[in-house]
Coordinates of N, CA and C in Angstrom, one line a residue:
M1100 N 10.8 23.5 -14.2 CA 11.6 22.4 -13.5 C 10.6 21.7 -12.6
A1101 N 10.7 20.4 -12.6 CA 9.8 19.5 -11.8 C 10.2 19.7 -10.3
Q1102 N 9.1 19.6 -9.5 CA 9.3 19.6 -8.0 C 9.9 18.3 -7.5
A1103 N 10.7 18.4 -6.5 CA 11.3 17.3 -5.9 C 10.2 16.5 -5.2
I1104 N 10.4 15.2 -5.2 CA 9.5 14.3 -4.5 C 10.2 13.7 -3.3
S1105 N 9.5 13.9 -2.1 CA 10.0 13.3 -0.9 C 9.1 12.2 -0.4
I1106 N 9.7 11.2 0.3 CA 8.9 10.2 0.9 C 9.0 10.3 2.4
R1107 N 7.9 10.2 3.1 CA 7.9 10.3 4.5 C 6.7 9.6 5.1
D1108 N 6.7 9.5 6.4 CA 5.5 8.9 7.1 C 4.3 9.9 7.0
V1109 N 3.2 9.3 7.0 CA 2.0 10.1 7.0 C 1.8 10.8 8.3
T1110 N 1.2 12.0 8.3 CA 1.0 12.7 9.6 C -0.6 12.9 9.7
K1111 N -1.0 13.2 10.9 CA -2.5 13.4 11.0 C -3.0 14.6 10.2
S1112 N -2.2 15.6 9.9 CA -2.6 16.7 9.1 C -2.8 16.3 7.6
D1113 N -2.3 15.1 7.2 CA -2.4 14.7 5.8 C -3.8 14.1 5.5
Y1114 N -4.7 14.0 6.4 CA -5.9 13.2 6.2 C -6.6 13.5 4.9
D1115 N -6.9 14.7 4.7 CA -7.8 15.1 3.5 C -7.1 14.6 2.2
Q1116 N -5.8 14.9 2.1 CA -5.1 14.5 0.9 C -4.9 13.0 0.8
W1117 N -4.6 12.4 1.9 CA -4.5 10.9 1.9 C -5.8 10.3 1.5
R1118 N -6.9 10.8 2.1 CA -8.3 10.3 1.8 C -8.6 10.4 0.3
S1119 N -8.2 11.5 -0.3 CA -8.4 11.7 -1.8 C -7.6 10.7 -2.6
L1120 N -6.3 10.5 -2.2 CA -5.5 9.5 -3.0 C -6.0 8.1 -2.8
W1121 N -6.4 7.8 -1.5 CA -6.9 6.4 -1.2 C -8.2 6.2 -2.0
G1122 N -9.1 7.2 -2.1 CA -10.3 7.1 -2.9 C -10.0 6.8 -4.3
Q1123 N -9.0 7.5 -4.9 CA -8.6 7.3 -6.3 C -8.1 5.8 -6.5
Y1124 N -7.3 5.4 -5.5 CA -6.7 4.0 -5.5 C -7.9 3.0 -5.5
N1125 N -8.8 3.2 -4.6 CA -9.9 2.2 -4.5 C -10.8 2.3 -5.8
A1126 N -11.0 3.5 -6.4 CA -11.7 3.6 -7.6 C -11.0 2.8 -8.7
F1127 N -9.7 2.9 -8.8 CA -8.9 2.2 -9.8 C -9.2 0.7 -9.8
Y1128 N -9.4 0.2 -8.6 CA -9.7 -1.3 -8.4 C -11.2 -1.6 -8.3
G1129 N -12.0 -0.6 -8.7 CA -13.5 -0.8 -8.8 C -14.2 -0.7 -7.5
R1130 N -13.6 -0.2 -6.5 CA -14.3 -0.1 -5.2 C -14.8 1.4 -5.1
E1131 N -15.9 1.6 -5.8 CA -16.6 2.9 -5.7 C -18.1 2.7 -5.9
G1132 N -18.9 3.7 -5.6 CA -20.3 3.5 -5.8 C -20.8 2.3 -5.0
P1133 N -21.6 1.4 -5.6 CA -22.2 0.3 -4.8 C -21.1 -0.7 -4.3
T1134 N -19.9 -0.7 -4.8 CA -18.9 -1.6 -4.3 C -17.8 -0.9 -3.5
A1135 N -18.1 0.4 -3.1 CA -17.1 1.1 -2.3 C -16.9 0.5 -0.9
L1136 N -15.8 0.8 -0.3 CA -15.5 0.4 1.1 C -16.6 1.0 2.0
S1137 N -16.9 0.3 3.0 CA -17.9 0.8 4.0 C -17.4 2.0 4.7
D1138 N -18.3 2.9 5.1 CA -17.9 4.1 5.8 C -17.0 3.8 7.0
A1139 N -17.2 2.7 7.6 CA -16.4 2.4 8.9 C -14.9 2.1 8.6
I1140 N -14.6 1.6 7.4 CA -13.3 1.2 7.1 C -12.3 2.3 7.0
I1141 N -12.8 3.4 6.4 CA -11.8 4.6 6.2 C -11.3 5.1 7.5
P1142 N -12.1 5.5 8.5 CA -11.5 6.0 9.7 C -10.8 4.9 10.5
S1143 N -11.2 3.7 10.4 CA -10.5 2.6 11.1 C -9.1 2.4 10.5
T1144 N -9.0 2.4 9.2 CA -7.7 2.3 8.6 C -6.8 3.5 9.0
W1145 N -7.3 4.7 9.0 CA -6.6 5.9 9.3 C -6.1 5.8 10.8
R1146 N -6.9 5.4 11.7 CA -6.5 5.3 13.1 C -5.4 4.3 13.3
R1147 N -5.4 3.2 12.5 CA -4.3 2.2 12.6 C -2.9 2.7 12.4
F1148 N -2.8 3.7 11.5 CA -1.5 4.3 11.1 C -0.9 4.9 12.3
F1149 N -1.7 5.4 13.3 CA -1.2 6.1 14.4 C -1.3 5.4 15.7
D1150 N -1.7 4.1 15.7 CA -1.9 3.3 16.9 C -0.6 2.5 17.1
P1151 N 0.1 2.8 18.2 CA 1.4 2.0 18.5 C 1.2 0.5 18.6
N1152 N 0.0 0.1 18.9 CA -0.3 -1.4 19.0 C -0.6 -2.0 17.7
E1153 N -0.6 -1.3 16.6 CA -0.9 -1.8 15.3 C 0.4 -1.9 14.5
Q1154 N 0.4 -2.8 13.6 CA 1.6 -3.0 12.7 C 1.3 -2.6 11.3
V1155 N 0.4 -1.6 11.1 CA -0.1 -1.1 9.9 C 0.5 0.3 9.7
F1156 N 1.2 0.6 8.6 CA 1.9 1.9 8.4 C 1.6 2.5 7.0
C1157 N 1.8 3.8 6.9 CA 1.6 4.5 5.7 C 2.7 5.4 5.4
L1158 N 3.3 5.3 4.2 CA 4.2 6.2 3.6 C 3.5 7.1 2.6
V1159 N 3.9 8.4 2.5 CA 3.3 9.2 1.5 C 4.5 9.8 0.7
A1160 N 4.2 10.1 -0.6 CA 5.1 10.9 -1.4 C 4.5 12.3 -1.5
E1161 N 5.4 13.2 -1.4 CA 5.0 14.6 -1.4 C 5.8 15.4 -2.4
S1162 N 5.1 16.3 -3.1 CA 5.8 17.2 -4.1 C 5.1 18.6 -4.0
G1163 N 5.9 19.6 -3.8 CA 5.3 20.9 -3.7 C 4.3 21.1 -2.7
G1164 N 4.4 20.4 -1.6 CA 3.4 20.5 -0.5 C 2.1 19.7 -0.7
N1165 N 2.1 18.9 -1.8 CA 0.9 18.1 -2.1 C 1.3 16.6 -2.0
L1166 N 0.4 15.8 -1.5 CA 0.6 14.4 -1.5 C 0.3 13.9 -2.9
V1167 N 1.3 13.1 -3.4 CA 1.1 12.6 -4.8 C 1.2 11.0 -4.9
G1168 N 1.4 10.4 -3.7 CA 1.4 9.0 -3.7 C 1.3 8.4 -2.3
L1169 N 1.0 7.1 -2.2 CA 0.9 6.5 -0.9 C 1.3 5.0 -1.0
A1170 N 1.8 4.5 0.1 CA 2.1 3.1 0.3 C 1.6 2.7 1.7
H1171 N 0.8 1.6 1.8 CA 0.4 1.1 3.0 C 1.1 -0.3 3.2
Y1172 N 1.6 -0.5 4.3 CA 2.3 -1.8 4.5 C 2.1 -2.3 5.9
I1173 N 2.2 -3.7 6.0 CA 1.8 -4.4 7.3 C 2.9 -5.4 7.6
F1174 N 3.4 -5.3 8.8 CA 4.3 -6.3 9.3 C 3.5 -7.5 9.9
H1175 N 3.9 -8.7 9.7 CA 3.2 -9.8 10.3 C 4.1 -11.0 10.4
R1176 N 3.7 -11.9 11.3 CA 4.4 -13.2 11.4 C 4.1 -14.1 10.3
N1177 N 4.9 -15.2 10.1 CA 4.5 -16.2 9.1 C 5.1 -17.5 9.5
T1178 N 4.9 -18.5 8.8 CA 5.3 -19.9 9.2 C 6.5 -20.4 8.5
I1179 N 7.2 -19.6 7.7 CA 8.4 -20.0 7.0 C 9.6 -19.3 7.4
T1180 N 9.5 -18.3 8.3 CA 10.7 -17.7 8.8 C 10.5 -17.3 10.3
I1181 N 11.5 -17.1 11.0 CA 11.4 -16.7 12.4 C 11.1 -15.2 12.4
E1182 N 11.7 -14.5 11.5 CA 11.5 -13.0 11.5 C 10.1 -12.7 10.9
N1183 N 9.6 -11.5 11.2 CA 8.4 -11.1 10.6 C 8.6 -10.9 9.1
T1184 N 7.5 -10.8 8.4 CA 7.6 -10.4 7.0 C 6.8 -9.1 6.8
C1185 N 6.8 -8.6 5.6 CA 6.1 -7.3 5.5 C 5.4 -7.3 4.1
Y1186 N 4.1 -7.0 4.2 CA 3.2 -7.0 3.1 C 2.9 -5.6 2.6
L1187 N 3.2 -5.3 1.4 CA 2.8 -4.0 0.8 C 1.4 -4.1 0.3
Q1188 N 0.5 -3.6 1.0 CA -0.9 -3.8 0.7 C -1.4 -2.9 -0.4
D1189 N -1.0 -1.6 -0.3 CA -1.5 -0.6 -1.3 C -0.4 0.2 -1.8
L1190 N -0.3 0.5 -3.0 CA 0.7 1.4 -3.6 C 0.0 2.2 -4.7
F1191 N 0.1 3.5 -4.6 CA -0.7 4.3 -5.6 C 0.1 5.7 -5.8
S1192 N 0.1 6.2 -7.0 CA 0.5 7.5 -7.3 C -0.5 8.2 -8.1
D1193 N -0.6 9.5 -7.9 CA -1.6 10.4 -8.6 C -1.4 10.1 -10.1
S1194 N -2.5 9.9 -10.8 CA -2.4 9.6 -12.2 C -1.7 10.7 -13.0
K1195 N -1.8 12.0 -12.6 CA -1.2 13.1 -13.3 C 0.3 13.1 -13.0
M1196 N 0.8 12.3 -12.1 CA 2.2 12.4 -11.8 C 2.9 11.1 -12.1
R1197 N 2.3 10.2 -12.9 CA 2.8 8.9 -13.2 C 4.1 9.1 -14.1
G1198 N 5.0 8.2 -14.0 CA 6.2 8.3 -14.9 C 7.3 9.1 -14.2
L1199 N 7.1 9.6 -13.0 CA 8.1 10.5 -12.4 C 8.9 9.7 -11.3
G1200 N 8.7 8.4 -11.2 CA 9.4 7.6 -10.3 C 8.8 7.5 -8.9
I1201 N 7.6 8.0 -8.7 CA 7.0 8.0 -7.4 C 6.8 6.6 -6.8
G1202 N 6.3 5.7 -7.7 CA 6.2 4.3 -7.2 C 7.5 3.7 -6.8
R1203 N 8.5 3.9 -7.6 CA 9.8 3.3 -7.3 C 10.4 3.9 -6.0
Q1204 N 10.2 5.2 -5.8 CA 10.6 5.8 -4.5 C 9.9 5.2 -3.3
L1205 N 8.6 5.1 -3.5 CA 7.8 4.5 -2.4 C 8.2 3.0 -2.1
V1206 N 8.4 2.2 -3.1 CA 8.8 0.9 -2.9 C 10.2 0.8 -2.3
T1207 N 11.1 1.7 -2.7 CA 12.5 1.7 -2.2 C 12.4 2.0 -0.7
E1208 N 11.6 3.0 -0.3 CA 11.5 3.3 1.1 C 10.8 2.2 1.9
F1209 N 9.8 1.6 1.3 CA 9.2 0.4 1.9 C 10.2 -0.7 2.2
Y1210 N 11.1 -0.9 1.2 CA 12.2 -1.9 1.4 C 13.1 -1.5 2.6
E1211 N 13.4 -0.2 2.7 CA 14.3 0.2 3.8 C 13.6 0.1 5.2
R1212 N 12.3 0.4 5.2 CA 11.5 0.3 6.5 C 11.5 -1.2 6.9
A1213 N 11.3 -2.1 6.0 CA 11.2 -3.5 6.3 C 12.6 -4.0 6.7
R1214 N 13.6 -3.5 6.1 CA 15.0 -3.9 6.4 C 15.3 -3.5 7.9
L1215 N 15.0 -2.2 8.2 CA 15.3 -1.7 9.5 C 14.5 -2.4 10.6
A1216 N 13.4 -2.9 10.2 CA 12.5 -3.7 11.2 C 13.0 -5.1 11.4
G1217 N 14.0 -5.5 10.6 CA 14.5 -6.9 10.7 C 13.8 -7.9 10.0
T1218 N 13.0 -7.6 9.0 CA 12.2 -8.6 8.3 C 13.1 -9.3 7.3
R1219 N 12.7 -10.5 7.0 CA 13.4 -11.4 6.1 C 13.1 -11.1 4.7
G1220 N 11.9 -10.6 4.4 CA 11.5 -10.4 3.1 C 10.2 -9.6 3.0
V1221 N 9.8 -9.2 1.8 CA 8.6 -8.4 1.6 C 7.9 -9.1 0.4
Y1222 N 6.6 -8.7 0.3 CA 5.8 -9.2 -0.8 C 4.6 -8.3 -1.0
W1223 N 4.0 -8.5 -2.2 CA 2.8 -7.8 -2.5 C 2.2 -8.5 -3.7
H1224 N 1.0 -8.2 -4.1 CA 0.4 -8.7 -5.3 C -0.4 -7.6 -6.0
T1225 N -0.6 -7.8 -7.2 CA -1.4 -6.8 -8.0 C -2.3 -7.5 -9.0
H1226 N -3.2 -6.9 -9.5 CA -4.1 -7.5 -10.5 C -3.4 -7.7 -11.8
S1227 N -3.7 -8.8 -12.5 CA -2.9 -9.1 -13.7 C -3.2 -8.1 -14.8
S1228 N -4.2 -7.3 -14.7 CA -4.5 -6.3 -15.7 C -3.7 -5.0 -15.5
N1229 N -3.0 -4.9 -14.3 CA -2.2 -3.7 -14.0 C -0.8 -3.8 -14.6
Q1230 N -0.8 -3.8 -15.9 CA 0.5 -4.0 -16.7 C 1.4 -2.8 -16.4
T1231 N 1.0 -1.6 -16.2 CA 1.9 -0.5 -16.0 C 2.6 -0.7 -14.7
A1232 N 1.9 -1.0 -13.6 CA 2.6 -1.3 -12.4 C 3.5 -2.5 -12.5
M1233 N 3.1 -3.5 -13.2 CA 3.9 -4.7 -13.3 C 5.3 -4.5 -14.0
K1234 N 5.3 -3.5 -14.9 CA 6.6 -3.1 -15.5 C 7.6 -2.7 -14.4
L1235 N 7.1 -1.9 -13.5 CA 8.0 -1.4 -12.4 C 8.3 -2.6 -11.4
Y1236 N 7.3 -3.4 -11.1 CA 7.5 -4.5 -10.1 C 8.4 -5.5 -10.6
D1237 N 8.4 -5.8 -11.9 CA 9.3 -6.8 -12.5 C 10.7 -6.3 -12.4
K1238 N 11.0 -5.0 -12.3 CA 12.3 -4.5 -12.1 C 12.8 -4.5 -10.7
M1239 N 11.8 -4.6 -9.7 CA 12.1 -4.4 -8.3 C 12.0 -5.6 -7.5
A1240 N 11.4 -6.7 -8.0 CA 11.1 -7.9 -7.2 C 10.9 -9.0 -8.2
E1241 N 10.8 -10.2 -7.6 CA 10.6 -11.4 -8.4 C 9.1 -11.7 -8.5
N1242 N 8.6 -12.0 -9.6 CA 7.2 -12.5 -9.8 C 7.2 -13.9 -9.5
T1243 N 6.5 -14.3 -8.4 CA 6.5 -15.7 -7.9 C 5.5 -16.6 -8.6
E1244 N 4.7 -16.0 -9.5 CA 3.7 -16.7 -10.2 C 2.6 -17.3 -9.3
F1245 N 2.5 -16.9 -8.0 CA 1.5 -17.4 -7.2 C 0.2 -16.7 -7.6
V1246 N -0.9 -17.4 -7.4 CA -2.3 -16.9 -7.7 C -3.0 -16.7 -6.4
V1247 N -3.7 -15.6 -6.2 CA -4.3 -15.3 -5.0 C -5.8 -15.7 -5.1
Y1248 N -6.3 -16.4 -4.1 CA -7.7 -16.8 -4.0 C -8.3 -16.1 -2.8
R1249 N -9.5 -15.7 -3.0 CA -10.1 -14.9 -1.9 C -11.6 -15.3 -1.8
R1250 N -12.2 -15.2 -0.7 CA -13.6 -15.5 -0.5 C -14.1 -14.6 0.7
S1251 N -15.1 -13.9 0.5 CA -15.7 -13.1 1.5 C -16.5 -14.1 2.5
L1252 N -16.3 -13.9 3.7 CA -17.0 -14.7 4.7 C -18.4 -14.1 5.1
S1253 N -18.7 -13.0 4.6 CA -20.0 -12.4 4.9 C -21.1 -12.9 4.0
K1254 N -20.7 -13.7 3.0 CA -21.7 -14.2 2.0 C -21.8 -15.7 2.3
R1255 N -23.0 -16.2 2.1 CA -23.2 -17.7 2.3 C -23.1 -18.3 0.9
R1256 N -22.7 -19.5 0.9 CA -22.6 -20.3 -0.3 C -23.9 -21.0 -0.6

């Protein structure tokens, strides 16, 4: 029988398991080896989850005492509503646990957290090659067809 999956806020004692999942997530998007996140980003991100002055949060999915998924989200102001909006920055489930509804449960709880905070809406983006995730996202939200542009400011043109 499969273990139940629960969704909860991350706790400080989750660091090692969170770090492993976040490392897997970053590797999935090619951020490993020479393109890995800087060593300063990891502890900075972790501290933000517990800083009451930050609007950065982390949900985790747990099964049998092990973390099997994570969702990072950020509340922020915008120019098209009075209420804050909420950005789902990272969503990941352990590859060995895919297909068990972890992503759906994390997104559902993310929606609830955003609703309780009084936000008007939520959004996220994913890479166009992430077809597996997009099958879920297409059931849970509207694909707005917006294209994301990005430029690092640490590089000169």
